[in-house]
PDB file of C-alpha atoms in Angstrom:
ATOM      1  CA  MET A   1       0.000   0.000   0.000  1.00 88.00           C
ATOM      2  CA  LYS A   2       2.922   2.342   0.862  1.00 94.00           C
ATOM      3  CA  PRO A   3       1.433   5.587   2.270  1.00 96.00           C
ATOM      4  CA  THR A   4       3.430   8.724   1.500  1.00 94.00           C
ATOM      5  CA  HIS A   5       3.068  10.118   5.040  1.00 95.00           C
ATOM      6  CA  ILE A   6       0.737  10.436   8.012  1.00 97.00           C
ATOM      7  CA  GLU A   7      -1.823  12.904   6.695  1.00 97.00           C
ATOM      8  CA  HIS A   8      -3.421  13.623  10.064  1.00 98.00           C
ATOM      9  CA  ILE A   9      -4.442  12.289  13.441  1.00 98.00           C
ATOM     10  CA  GLY A  10      -8.121  12.780  14.257  1.00 98.00           C
ATOM     11  CA  ILE A  11      -9.064  13.660  17.828  1.00 98.00           C
ATOM     12  CA  ALA A  12     -12.698  13.619  18.972  1.00 98.00           C
ATOM     13  CA  VAL A  13     -13.581  16.562  21.220  1.00 98.00           C
ATOM     14  CA  LYS A  14     -16.824  17.671  22.812  1.00 98.00           C
ATOM     15  CA  ASP A  15     -16.352  21.370  22.059  1.00 98.00           C
ATOM     16  CA  LEU A  16     -14.086  23.022  19.479  1.00 98.00           C
ATOM     17  CA  ASN A  17     -14.485  26.336  21.310  1.00 98.00           C
ATOM     18  CA  GLU A  18     -12.629  24.794  24.262  1.00 98.00           C
ATOM     19  CA  ALA A  19     -10.216  22.579  22.357  1.00 98.00           C
ATOM     20  CA  ILE A  20      -8.924  25.091  19.786  1.00 98.00           C
ATOM     21  CA  PRO A  21      -7.624  27.588  22.394  1.00 98.00           C
ATOM     22  CA  PHE A  22      -5.958  24.729  24.290  1.00 98.00           C
ATOM     23  CA  PHE A  23      -4.043  23.562  21.205  1.00 98.00           C
ATOM     24  CA  GLU A  24      -3.109  27.160  20.399  1.00 98.00           C
ATOM     25  CA  LYS A  25      -2.048  28.269  23.891  1.00 98.00           C
ATOM     26  CA  VAL A  26      -0.541  25.080  25.307  1.00 98.00           C
ATOM     27  CA  TYR A  27       1.025  23.567  22.164  1.00 97.00           C
ATOM     28  CA  GLY A  28       1.629  26.856  20.353  1.00 98.00           C
ATOM     29  CA  LEU A  29      -0.151  25.615  17.234  1.00 98.00           C
ATOM     30  CA  GLU A  30      -2.269  27.743  14.923  1.00 98.00           C
ATOM     31  CA  CYS A  31      -5.719  26.651  13.845  1.00 98.00           C
ATOM     32  CA  TYR A  32      -5.695  27.362  10.122  1.00 98.00           C
ATOM     33  CA  ALA A  33      -9.127  26.011   9.147  1.00 97.00           C
ATOM     34  CA  VAL A  34     -12.508  25.174  10.631  1.00 98.00           C
ATOM     35  CA  GLU A  35     -14.939  23.315   8.402  1.00 97.00           C
ATOM     36  CA  GLU A  36     -18.237  21.492   8.724  1.00 97.00           C
ATOM     37  CA  VAL A  37     -18.626  18.210   6.862  1.00 95.00           C
ATOM     38  CA  ALA A  38     -22.400  17.879   6.954  1.00 94.00           C
ATOM     39  CA  ASP A  39     -22.684  14.341   5.579  1.00 92.00           C
ATOM     40  CA  GLN A  40     -20.335  13.103   8.320  1.00 93.00           C
ATOM     41  CA  LYS A  41     -22.153  15.130  10.997  1.00 97.00           C
ATOM     42  CA  VAL A  42     -18.932  16.743  12.156  1.00 97.00           C
ATOM     43  CA  LYS A  43     -17.201  20.085  12.455  1.00 98.00           C
ATOM     44  CA  THR A  44     -13.416  19.994  12.112  1.00 98.00           C
ATOM     45  CA  ALA A  45     -10.484  22.213  13.059  1.00 98.00           C
ATOM     46  CA  PHE A  46      -6.993  21.729  11.628  1.00 98.00           C
ATOM     47  CA  PHE A  47      -3.482  22.416  12.925  1.00 98.00           C
ATOM     48  CA  LYS A  48      -0.147  21.748  11.150  1.00 97.00           C
ATOM     49  CA  VAL A  49       2.691  19.981  12.954  1.00 96.00           C
ATOM     50  CA  GLY A  50       5.497  19.624  10.418  1.00 94.00           C
ATOM     51  CA  ASP A  51       4.100  17.657   7.472  1.00 90.00           C
ATOM     52  CA  THR A  52       1.330  16.152   9.599  1.00 96.00           C
ATOM     53  CA  LYS A  53      -1.942  17.682  10.704  1.00 98.00           C
ATOM     54  CA  ILE A  54      -4.040  17.359  13.817  1.00 98.00           C
ATOM     55  CA  GLU A  55      -7.772  17.269  13.069  1.00 98.00           C
ATOM     56  CA  LEU A  56     -10.106  18.055  15.949  1.00 98.00           C
ATOM     57  CA  LEU A  57     -13.588  16.595  15.429  1.00 98.00           C
ATOM     58  CA  GLU A  58     -16.717  17.937  17.113  1.00 98.00           C
ATOM     59  CA  SER A  59     -20.020  16.162  16.521  1.00 98.00           C
ATOM     60  CA  THR A  60     -22.866  18.187  15.066  1.00 98.00           C
ATOM     61  CA  ASP A  61     -25.321  15.375  15.860  1.00 97.00           C
ATOM     62  CA  PRO A  62     -25.240  13.048  18.889  1.00 95.00           C
ATOM     63  CA  GLU A  63     -26.238  10.186  16.554  1.00 96.00           C
ATOM     64  CA  GLY A  64     -23.315  10.871  14.191  1.00 96.00           C
ATOM     65  CA  PRO A  65     -20.095   8.836  14.297  1.00 96.00           C
ATOM     66  CA  ILE A  66     -18.200  11.309  16.512  1.00 97.00           C
ATOM     67  CA  GLY A  67     -21.170  11.781  18.837  1.00 97.00           C
ATOM     68  CA  LYS A  68     -21.445   8.011  19.278  1.00 97.00           C
ATOM     69  CA  PHE A  69     -17.669   7.669  19.718  1.00 97.00           C
ATOM     70  CA  ILE A  70     -17.570  10.284  22.499  1.00 98.00           C
ATOM     71  CA  GLU A  71     -20.624   8.751  24.193  1.00 97.00           C
ATOM     72  CA  LYS A  72     -18.981   5.318  24.212  1.00 97.00           C
ATOM     73  CA  LYS A  73     -15.285   6.123  24.709  1.00 96.00           C
ATOM     74  CA  GLY A  74     -15.036   9.791  25.663  1.00 98.00           C
ATOM     75  CA  GLU A  75     -12.792  12.363  24.038  1.00 98.00           C
ATOM     76  CA  GLY A  76      -9.539  11.216  22.525  1.00 98.00           C
ATOM     77  CA  ILE A  77      -7.809   9.846  19.481  1.00 98.00           C
ATOM     78  CA  HIS A  78     -10.426   8.775  16.984  1.00 98.00           C
ATOM     79  CA  HIS A  79      -8.403   7.793  13.912  1.00 98.00           C
ATOM     80  CA  MET A  80      -5.098   7.914  12.090  1.00 98.00           C
ATOM     81  CA  ALA A  81      -5.011   8.974   8.446  1.00 98.00           C
ATOM     82  CA  PHE A  82      -2.437   8.038   5.832  1.00 98.00           C
ATOM     83  CA  ALA A  83      -1.911   9.954   2.592  1.00 97.00           C
ATOM     84  CA  VAL A  84      -1.977   7.654  -0.432  1.00 98.00           C
ATOM     85  CA  GLU A  85      -2.035   7.899  -4.192  1.00 96.00           C
ATOM     86  CA  ASN A  86      -4.709   6.060  -6.210  1.00 97.00           C
ATOM     87  CA  LEU A  87      -7.110   5.719  -3.296  1.00 98.00           C
ATOM     88  CA  ALA A  88      -9.622   3.494  -5.093  1.00 97.00           C
ATOM     89  CA  GLU A  89      -6.836   1.022  -5.892  1.00 97.00           C
ATOM     90  CA  LYS A  90      -5.623   1.103  -2.277  1.00 98.00           C
ATOM     91  CA  LEU A  91      -9.103   0.294  -0.966  1.00 98.00           C
ATOM     92  CA  THR A  92      -9.355  -2.644  -3.387  1.00 97.00           C
ATOM     93  CA  PHE A  93      -5.867  -3.805  -2.383  1.00 97.00           C
ATOM     94  CA  ALA A  94      -6.787  -3.652   1.318  1.00 98.00           C
ATOM     95  CA  GLU A  95      -9.984  -5.632   0.771  1.00 97.00           C
ATOM     96  CA  GLU A  96      -8.138  -8.245  -1.306  1.00 97.00           C
ATOM     97  CA  HIS A  97      -5.781  -8.666   1.657  1.00 97.00           C
ATOM     98  CA  GLY A  98      -8.577  -9.370   4.118  1.00 97.00           C
ATOM     99  CA  VAL A  99      -9.119  -5.864   5.490  1.00 98.00           C
ATOM    100  CA  ARG A 100     -12.719  -5.037   6.321  1.00 98.00           C
ATOM    101  CA  LEU A 101     -13.693  -1.746   4.669  1.00 98.00           C
ATOM    102  CA  ILE A 102     -16.037   0.906   5.956  1.00 97.00           C
ATOM    103  CA  ASP A 103     -15.841   2.630   2.562  1.00 97.00           C
ATOM    104  CA  LYS A 104     -15.615   0.419  -0.525  1.00 96.00           C
ATOM    105  CA  ALA A 105     -15.223   3.520  -2.714  1.00 97.00           C
ATOM    106  CA  PRO A 106     -13.667   6.941  -2.077  1.00 98.00           C
ATOM    107  CA  ARG A 107     -15.902   9.728  -0.774  1.00 96.00           C
ATOM    108  CA  LYS A 108     -15.388  13.420  -0.100  1.00 95.00           C
ATOM    109  CA  GLY A 109     -13.873  14.463   3.212  1.00 95.00           C
ATOM    110  CA  ALA A 110     -12.644  17.647   4.852  1.00 95.00           C
ATOM    111  CA  GLU A 111     -10.193  19.913   3.046  1.00 95.00           C
ATOM    112  CA  GLY A 112     -11.364  18.612  -0.330  1.00 95.00           C
ATOM    113  CA  LEU A 113      -9.643  15.253   0.145  1.00 97.00           C
ATOM    114  CA  ASN A 114     -11.025  11.956  -1.098  1.00 97.00           C
ATOM    115  CA  ILE A 115     -11.190   9.519   1.797  1.00 98.00           C
ATOM    116  CA  GLY A 116     -11.905   5.911   2.672  1.00 98.00           C
ATOM    117  CA  PHE A 117     -11.949   4.226   6.078  1.00 98.00           C
ATOM    118  CA  LEU A 118     -10.661   0.795   7.078  1.00 98.00           C
ATOM    119  CA  HIS A 119     -12.525  -0.932   9.911  1.00 98.00           C
ATOM    120  CA  PRO A 120     -10.616  -1.023  13.223  1.00 97.00           C
ATOM    121  CA  LYS A 121     -11.428  -4.724  13.688  1.00 97.00           C
ATOM    122  CA  SER A 122      -9.105  -5.358  10.733  1.00 97.00           C
ATOM    123  CA  THR A 123      -6.383  -2.881  11.718  1.00 97.00           C
ATOM    124  CA  PHE A 124      -5.457  -3.865  15.275  1.00 97.00           C
ATOM    125  CA  GLY A 125      -8.061  -1.601  16.861  1.00 96.00           C
ATOM    126  CA  VAL A 126      -7.100   1.590  15.006  1.00 97.00           C
ATOM    127  CA  LEU A 127      -9.724   3.258  12.825  1.00 98.00           C
ATOM    128  CA  THR A 128      -7.632   4.057   9.765  1.00 98.00           C
ATOM    129  CA  GLU A 129      -8.423   6.624   7.112  1.00 98.00           C
ATOM    130  CA  LEU A 130      -6.793   6.698   3.700  1.00 98.00           C
ATOM    131  CA  CYS A 131      -6.680  10.147   2.080  1.00 98.00           C
ATOM    132  CA  GLU A 132      -5.951  11.267  -1.446  1.00 98.00           C
ATOM    133  CA  ASP A 133      -5.543  14.843  -2.618  1.00 96.00           C
ATOM    134  CA  PRO A 134      -7.406  14.955  -5.945  1.00 94.00           C
ATOM    135  CA  ASN A 135      -5.357  18.010  -6.967  1.00 91.00           C
ATOM    136  CA  LYS A 136      -2.058  16.120  -6.964  1.00 84.00           C
TER     137      LYS A 136
END
């Protein structure tokens, strides 16, 4: 599969208005984008750390995936995302190698990326997102 780099680490938070200032003041990071992804029922905030990003995820619906995650597990690391080329091929490759897919085909994610998730039951308990920049 050979990812090019860790694209981002997703962290579920209850309130972006509390979390953003913490990341800015304590870690000295700058929030460069806040975006709502309506079909995923989430509002995101992004920070750069070298070539990797931190994505804070606030649920916009308690029944959405982040709302359910926080209800069950509390705030914390939600997923790890790898940057890949040819995302559709990578999803097929993963499935052919016994990985359970959440997304069998790429879909739109935050920051204009195409994304696909691998089920954590197939990835040693880590929800894994594959991301492709369609502009590259």
